[in-house]
Amino acid sequence: TDLTDEDAVRVDYLDTDGQGIETQIGDQVDAPTHSGIVSFDDSNYKVADTVTVTLNDADLNTNSDTTEVYTIRAGTNDGNKIYDRVGLVDITISNSSAYGRLLDITFDDAAWSSYTCDLDNNVNTPATVDGLSTTGFTLRETNSTSGIFVGTFQIPQNYCTGDNTVSTTTGKDLEVNYVDYSDASGELIEVGDSAGISANTGSVSFGRSVYPVPFDPSQYPTQNTPHTIASTDSSISGDTVLHIRVNDPDYDISGSGPDTLPASKVTVKLVRGSQTSHNLAISDAPIEEISPISGIFELDLALGHTFTCDNTGLAENNPNRCTFTDTPYRIQQGDIVTVEYTDDTDASGNLNTVTDSATFDLRNAVLRTDKAAYIIGGDMILTLIEPDFDLDSDETESYPLDLIEWDSDADILAMGQSENFDPEPSALRETGDSTGIFQVVIEVPSVLTGSALDRGEQIDLEYVDHGPAGADYIGTDDEDIELTVFTSDFGAIISLDKKVYSWTDKVFITITAPDHNFDSDLIDEIGDTRDDPIKVSTRENSIDYYRLVETGTDTGVFTGEVILTGFQHDADGEPGDTDAPITTTESSRNNIAGPTNGYLQAEDVDGLTVSFEFSEDDTVIGSAIIRWNIGEIDWAEASYPASGNGLVRIVDPDLNLNPESVDNFDVDVWSDSDPGGISLTVTETNEATGVFEGQVSFTTTDESSGHRLRVAEGDTITAEYEDHTLPDPYDTSDDLDVLSTAIIGSIVAPLERAPVSNARIVDTQEQTLSSVSVDQQILVSADLKSGQDKDQDYAYLVQIQDADGVTVLLSWITGTLPAGSASSPSQSWTPTAGGDYTATVFVWESITNPTALSPSDKVTIQVS
């Protein structure tokens, strides 16, 4: 009942206040009813689909503290009309309607209930068809206050109609009915929703539109006569596998796990013109679903190269009779294979038959390699493109390597017959499912059956295609598929890091020899065997087998180093020693293999040769000369302050006596103030640079000691060493003094020692004059500025000439300009006649030494 307005729930209270006066206090609250809504989650279903029913009616939320559940009343058709429905039992109203009925499910308005039906329409044994209660259907509130209830069930395949007949649910209307005993207006009303139950139109398809012709592997010869594919690999059947898929969701009826389709629904036949075969897919085994709920069923049918055509026991009008007259009964190029699927109930509810077809075909093979030339010992990727071998599109297949013949000067053989090929994998392996491309990686051998392969040798590879395009089937024709490659004959290149070496240098050797990159995954080596000797030699000494190592995987570039050890000689002039590292006992090092521990004695005038025999009778050579050098010595700067530091630098590669360590030796350094000087140790800047440096500290107060040298302002400092390693025309007993000098103090350009500027005319008060009168005493003045860090004696000269160039005045003064100071000297002149005059200012070292300390400066004088 709707409790609103005057029917609302009300509470009244008579209150007596402190004055004894009674007042009635009350309040009320509406308790309305609500209209319910019920719905399905979809508008169309098929057998075995899960249906979700949603009921929204707040009136059913009778207790907001609990989640409420409404259940099915189980039973059979015994006269009580709420069995297999949601509701209460044995409550009716005056018109005999089921007063307890809350919700039910119907098919074409027939209640889904557990009636007893005859499964074959009242002819034979009766049986019970399950009703809604057997599904476990319940209406469960989504939460304790929602008033929304949800339940699920699965569409059955059959149901029992009201006249005790079993009927399929396909093609029927599905209804849900809800009895709302009090809607928003307080009235009893029945609401509902409906959906259709329909079937799907099935389809059938082959996995491919073209299939290879199946063959007999026992009749397919390899290059290893008399063996065949079958005798080489018994796992190869030669059968073509047809992958047939039926897509019909109507058979996806299980709620869990894959379903099956009767094999009798599928018929496969071979067609050649008007001739047809028996059903090639006869089987008692059902066809399985590829995955749960997919509705897709797959049949894998392997067809051999032959088939039977026996009609014994088959009537003339039997559609499964074989009508082939061509013999032998074998599958040929151009044959058509058909598949037929019988769909008992399509989308329109009728029986329907769907088909698909494919053809059998033979294709031409192709033989390929990844390169045209190969390094002996390197890898070859051999590819056979043979669509006729792609018999199963769901599998990666393999075929024996004996199908390919190797023909070179070294040997002729089937490639599976020699372990020297080291194949990976051991057979021609398909690159993936249904590619028809088969590959193997082999090593190009250095030897076959005892015969060595030569560089530049021709290799003919051959595959015989026994089923080329146009043949009826494999074995009726063949075609030779040939390919020619070569072993590489690149040669080699030797590079040395210098054209000229000194007697104790380190020699870096680089040989580019791609043909010796035998393994692209490993670092290869060359030179230390009789097959590929590397010889490093001077004119009197040699290393006969020297090993070089590849710079990285798959580079074909090999490197190594050899140290020249010189000979016994005093290189730095120190008495009683010899400086080259070689000794008599160390000469045995020449037998060491390399690549970084080779030592080779060299003379002051010598030659270096590296030879590499990269193939039989083929040798490449690299060479350089060995000679001594005249050293160079320099001060890093032309001048140094008296309290500073100086750097001596010597460049002499001959004194790099050990290229794997930093060398040093002593040089003489002296000054004008201390001619005895010091012995300065100069040290190589790094290993094998041949550049040596030493630092000198200058002092004006202390005595020379260690690396400290006494100097005075203006001193010349000298560094000197004796070079005992001189080139032609000198000999080993000669030496040469090599020296360099620098200055203590600033070195200033001659004309910048006391530069003059701003020549001008002033009066005796040093005020600048703009005009001059006859008999007026004036001064010719200019500014001097010291450009040095020492005092400078000077002579300031003024020459005045008239307009005809006649000198009317030549006068001077001398003085000393202190270091870093400035001065403004002047000379007096009194003109005796008017006219235009030019005054030129000179600054010399002295009157007797007219060496200019500055460029001259001029000023014009107008006398009136």
mmCIF file of C-alpha atoms in Angstrom, residues 210-213 220 332-334 360-366 385-388 463-481:
data_model
loop_
_atom_site.group_PDB
_atom_site.id
_atom_site.type_symbol
_atom_site.label_atom_id
_atom_site.label_comp_id
_atom_site.label_asym_id
_atom_site.label_seq_id
_atom_site.Cartn_x
_atom_site.Cartn_y
_atom_site.Cartn_z
ATOM 1 C CA VAL A 210 46.223 -23.462 -53.064
ATOM 2 C CA TYR A 211 47.775 -26.679 -51.773
ATOM 3 C CA PRO A 212 50.906 -28.499 -52.924
ATOM 4 C CA VAL A 213 50.371 -31.849 -54.631
ATOM 5 C CA TYR A 220 61.646 -38.724 -54.547
ATOM 6 C CA GLN A 332 47.347 -34.210 -59.668
ATOM 7 C CA GLN A 333 48.139 -30.587 -60.361
ATOM 8 C CA GLY A 334 44.910 -28.745 -61.221
ATOM 9 C CA PHE A 360 46.330 -28.419 -55.984
ATOM 10 C CA ASP A 361 49.309 -26.913 -57.760
ATOM 11 C CA LEU A 362 53.012 -27.469 -58.447
ATOM 12 C CA ARG A 363 55.451 -24.543 -58.339
ATOM 13 C CA ASN A 364 59.004 -24.032 -59.580
ATOM 14 C CA ALA A 365 61.833 -24.108 -57.036
ATOM 15 C CA VAL A 366 64.549 -21.453 -56.541
ATOM 16 C CA ILE A 385 62.446 -21.843 -52.053
ATOM 17 C CA GLU A 386 60.234 -24.871 -52.705
ATOM 18 C CA PRO A 387 56.479 -24.295 -52.208
ATOM 19 C CA ASP A 388 55.865 -27.981 -53.111
ATOM 20 C CA TYR A 463 68.838 -29.005 -56.714
ATOM 21 C CA VAL A 464 66.646 -31.206 -58.926
ATOM 22 C CA ASP A 465 62.971 -30.139 -58.841
ATOM 23 C CA HIS A 466 60.985 -33.324 -59.506
ATOM 24 C CA GLY A 467 57.692 -31.465 -59.585
ATOM 25 C CA PRO A 468 58.109 -28.310 -61.675
ATOM 26 C CA ALA A 469 55.155 -26.215 -62.754
ATOM 27 C CA GLY A 470 53.266 -27.935 -65.553
ATOM 28 C CA ALA A 471 53.943 -31.505 -64.413
ATOM 29 C CA ASP A 472 50.942 -33.690 -63.536
ATOM 30 C CA TYR A 473 52.439 -34.758 -60.232
ATOM 31 C CA ILE A 474 55.854 -35.164 -58.651
ATOM 32 C CA GLY A 475 57.923 -37.692 -60.547
ATOM 33 C CA THR A 476 56.532 -37.137 -64.051
ATOM 34 C CA ASP A 477 59.047 -34.421 -64.929
ATOM 35 C CA ASP A 478 62.104 -32.737 -63.406
ATOM 36 C CA GLU A 479 64.162 -29.558 -63.763
ATOM 37 C CA ASP A 480 67.729 -28.791 -62.640
ATOM 38 C CA ILE A 481 67.950 -25.696 -60.446
#
